[in-house]
Structure formats: structure tokens, C-alpha cells
Amino acid sequence: MRDETIREVEQFLYREARILDNRRFRDWLELLTDDVHYWMPIRSNLYPVNSKAISVLDGSRLEESEVSSDHDLALMDEDKDSLTRRIDRLDTGMAWAEDPPSRTRHIITNIEVEAGDSQDELRVYSNFFMYRTRAETEQDFYIGSREDVLRRVNGQLRVASRKIVLDQTVLLAKNLSNFF
Amino acid sequence: MVADLKGLVDIDQGLLSRRIFIEPDIYQQEMEQIFARCWLFLCHETQIPKPGDYFTTYMGEDPVLVVRDSGGRINAFLNVCAHRGNKLCRAESGNAASFICAYHGWAYSNDGKLQAVPNLKDAYYDDLDQSKWGLTPVAQMDTYNGLIFATFDPDAPPLDDYLGDVKWYLDVFFNRREGGVEVIGGVHKWMAPCNWKLPADNFCGDGYHTGWSHLSAVQSGFGGDFRVKTASAGGKSVATGNGHCILTLGPDDPSDPAVPEILDYEESIAAEVRKRMGPRLDLVKPHVGTLFPNFSMLRSVARVFRVWHPRGPDKTEIWNWVFVDKAAPPEVKEAFRIVALRAFGPGGGFEQDDMDNWQECTQTARGVVSRRYMSNISMGLGHESYDHDLMGWVSDYRLTENNHRHFYDRWAQVMASDSWANL
Ligand code: FES
Ligand SMILES: [Fe+2]
């Protein structure tokens, strides 16, 4: 991967993080392709295959992945329309989870850039630390990894898909009212 | 051992002391009187279909292991090693012939028997009666419509009696088509800083909050297409007894999301469902409810059921399942999956906002002065009567706190009574 491309991707992700932290959600939508898939599966707490804490009875019943598959339940499974409606909701003046609004800080790190499935796409891995504080003393830590497909549309990078995996299994925050 | 409960719940005036949402001794008494005695939900049968399948959960704050043994029978045990009390199974689900404790290695078969003890011969001189040191089973376990319930109390009435007349309403949620329902893989789990009773009473029948708490979600299209048709005055709140509460819409009110696959599906099965459920379905459309104490369900917009696990006076761990008719075609199941998680998961357009309100209703009760004042559940007082067709105490109007009063009336009875015979 060319250095120039890596730098471009980094700058794109940092700018996106700033736009989210500044609550410019309509501008953020512009950074997503129209066919975007925005997905936050569930993380489960399972024994690994070689665990000696159990002896398995039926090997075909083993869940090998602790991350839910795409036909299972997810924390978010969104397209551009549903993301737009989430942002419409914030504009109603009655979205109580965000009224008063969260103050968020997205720290994006560990960025890796690889070739994508097609010429105009890149596969990008990153980690995030999203700190949310709200009202008087509320605070939440959302930490996890992202796997993005970035696509070049009219010369500009856009998010075509994003898989967000939180590290918590029981979400310790009372809700998910922000974007990642 | 019984805290002084006098004056905490005044059903005749619709007043509720806010002490019950925050005080530790009241919470502790709930653990003993309610959670160690009532029938509590464990999981759905379709989560553990095969021999060896297990799911770990909680009854109150007690960890519980639900497991289908090698012979295919479902059992539930305290998820606690009999040796020194270590938590036995630390995974949330899986498949096992046996479970081996991480501390000293005692091994239990999936029917709860103690199978192997390290150093039995040398250290125990072969003198430990293994048959006495198996896992502790729940006192009673039973299922209804694939929902698995258990109680720690051998004297609790059978599940069938405990549920009583709410069973028809459960059928509408979980058995309206041949084969009943199945759950979508995975459980939403999150921690809310509120007392467990606030969400439980909300699902009893707080139709009142929907129009304001959730107006933003309705206006931005997370709910049904209520812009086309609004709810009639025909909805009822129905308290069928034993603290179980159901809220209904009018029979022809819209309750489905504006998703073509779902609307078409519902239309295609309407006659079949009406035939199976009988003429009561011409009177009401049940859409949300709570089984006393902490199991709730919803079939308006999303099809979900819930457990509100108590985690101290001001914390609740919420578990949310999404269910679908087993007989529904795959694209309909997929549509319900999407709708449910977008509306009623922890990130749902509806559900995000409830957390904030339940949190603050709990947290303000930390103030000793705030908690001197009673909260008001008097809406519709005197405007209810027993309805034989609907098998419960029914409100005259769709907006009422009738069900809240029945829920807390039962709460006070169970808290105060030492025997089921007096309940
Ligand atoms: S505590 Fe389980 S083996 Fe000792
Ligand atoms: Fe609500």
C-alpha cells in the first residue's frame, strides 16, 4: 500500500471522527455511500474450542465465533435510510437520550489499509476508543474495533461498509445513542 | 426479617412510596420474598434444542445453568460448584457433556450429578458421598409456549396456576400459529442505572408514556405507520391476576411496522390467527405486558421479550430476545429481526430514551426528602371493572395506571406474605 494512500485514509478517518464529535451528523451522512451497510454485531462470552472447563457433547453445536453472524441479532444493522432516520430523530427536540446531548470523543488508532475487493475499494482496519459523557457525571467507555470498506466516489473516499465490534458482551452503558 | 412495608403502596389512592426504588433493605427483601419464591423466566426452548445445549442466566442475583441433558431433558441448577461455591459455567451458552469447575476440578455431568473429584482416593480417603454433592436443582421447572420458567420455592403453585388467565394472552404472543415461535440467535444484554420495577411496570401498561417519550421515534418512522392511522380509544389495560398485566390496542388498531413484508405477512395469516385465538381477538389486540415479577413482552412494532435482572436497588441488567413465528417465511423473519433491533435494542429508536427516564426516576429517590413524597399512579382510578370476556380487571379507557396498581398491589402482597396460601 502506498504511503500516500495510508495518509489519505488516516486523514479521512480523523476528519470523520471530528465531524461526529462536533455533532455535524448531516455532514457525517455525506461521508457514507448510498448503499452503506453499518453493522454492530453482538459479542458473546463463550468458551474457546480447546477449553477444558467443559467436555463437549455435540461438536456440531459449537459456536466458534464470539461475534454474531449477519442473520443473528445485532446492536445495530443499518442502511442509509435508517441512519438518516436516527439523525432525523435527534432533530425532533424530543430524543431524550440525547437531550441534553452527549459529549463524545472518538479516538481512532491502529489503522491498517489493505487492497479491497475491487479497484476503487480499500479495506481498512482500525480501533476506537469512544468516550461519552453526558448530563452531570454520566460517563461511558465504548471500545472496540472497526472493519471498513472505503470506496472512492468521484475521487472522494466514502464509507461503503462498517463492521463495529465492541469488546463488552454485556453493554455497560445504558444505551447506544451515538455513532462509531 | 420483614421490612416495615406499611404505607409504601396505597392502591386505593394510587400512591406509591419512592423508597421502594432505592432502599437496600427493601431490595434485599425482594430477593427473598419475590425472586427466591416466584416463577421466573429462564430461556426459550429453541435456544437449547439439542442434547448438551446450555444457557446460563440468573434468577434474581443467583446464577443459574439451564441445560438439556444427554437424554434430552431440560434441567436447571444453581450455576454454583457444590465444593466451595465457585461459579461453575462461565460461558453464556454452548454445548457440554460435563462441566468442570475451574477452582479444584470437580466435574459435573449435564444432568447435574457430581461425576469426578480429583484426589478422591488419597485426599478424601474415598470417603465423600458424591451423590450428595451434585448441583442444586431449582425446586420446580415447567414450560409454557416454549418459555422455560423455574422457581426456587417447592411450595409455589404450579406454573399453570401461577400464570392463570394470562395464558390466553401469552398464546397471542407466542402461539398464534402452529409451531409457536422461535428466537433469533443472540440476546441483547445491557446495564441500566434504574430499579428493576420501573421497566417492569412500564411494560405492564404505560400507554401514557408512548405518546410523549417515544414521539420522536414515531415521527421519524421507527414505529408503525401511525401517521396513516392513529390508535382508537378501543385499547384496554387488562390485569388478569397474580400481578400479570397486559396492555391491548383496539382490535383494528395498527401495530405493525410499515414494512411491506411484515404487513403482507400479517394480512395473509390474519384469518388463521383469528381462528386459532377465538372471538376474544375481536375485542382486543394484546401488544405489551409483564408477567410478575420481571418478564415482559412486546408485539407492537418489534416482537421482543425481556427479563429485567435486578442488580442492586439502582441497577438492572436488561436481556432482550427477538422472537418470530416459527412458520413465518425467512424474509419475514429477517424483516422482524431488523425492525426489532432498530426500534427496541439498546440502540433502538424507541428504547434509548426509556433508559434515561427510568434512570432519573430511580436516582432522584436517593434524596431522603425526594423519597418522602409519594409517586402518583392514580390515573383512571375508579374507572375499571372485572370483565369476564377479557378475564381480568379492565380499564374503561386505553390510557390508565390500572395495571400499575395491580402490579404494585401484588408486589406488596408477595413482599408481606410468608405463605402462598395467604396470597
Ligand atoms: S470450588 Fe469448585 S472444585 Fe472447588
Ligand atoms: Fe418505552
PDB file of N, CA and C in Angstrom, chain A residues 151-158:
ATOM      1  N   ARG A 151     -14.738   3.330  -0.252  1.00  0.00           N
ATOM      2  CA  ARG A 151     -14.838   3.331  -1.717  1.00  0.00           C
ATOM      3  C   ARG A 151     -14.590   4.749  -2.237  1.00  0.00           C
ATOM      4  N   ARG A 152     -13.911   4.825  -3.333  1.00  0.00           N
ATOM      5  CA  ARG A 152     -13.673   6.136  -3.921  1.00  0.00           C
ATOM      6  C   ARG A 152     -14.859   6.492  -4.830  1.00  0.00           C
ATOM      7  N   VAL A 153     -15.551   7.576  -4.463  1.00  0.00           N
ATOM      8  CA  VAL A 153     -16.712   8.022  -5.249  1.00  0.00           C
ATOM      9  C   VAL A 153     -16.415   9.442  -5.716  1.00  0.00           C
ATOM     10  N   ASN A 154     -16.368   9.637  -7.018  1.00  0.00           N
ATOM     11  CA  ASN A 154     -15.995  10.938  -7.591  1.00  0.00           C
ATOM     12  C   ASN A 154     -14.703  11.474  -6.972  1.00  0.00           C
ATOM     13  N   GLY A 155     -13.765  10.576  -6.796  1.00  0.00           N
ATOM     14  CA  GLY A 155     -12.460  10.986  -6.274  1.00  0.00           C
ATOM     15  C   GLY A 155     -12.384  11.061  -4.760  1.00  0.00           C
ATOM     16  N   GLN A 156     -13.520  11.028  -4.060  1.00  0.00           N
ATOM     17  CA  GLN A 156     -13.518  11.165  -2.594  1.00  0.00           C
ATOM     18  C   GLN A 156     -13.734   9.808  -1.920  1.00  0.00           C
ATOM     19  N   LEU A 157     -13.034   9.602  -0.813  1.00  0.00           N
ATOM     20  CA  LEU A 157     -13.274   8.380  -0.043  1.00  0.00           C
ATOM     21  C   LEU A 157     -14.623   8.464   0.658  1.00  0.00           C
ATOM     22  N   ARG A 158     -15.341   7.321   0.662  1.00  0.00           N
ATOM     23  CA  ARG A 158     -16.621   7.221   1.363  1.00  0.00           C
ATOM     24  C   ARG A 158     -16.674   5.859   2.080  1.00  0.00           C
TER      25      ARG A 158
END
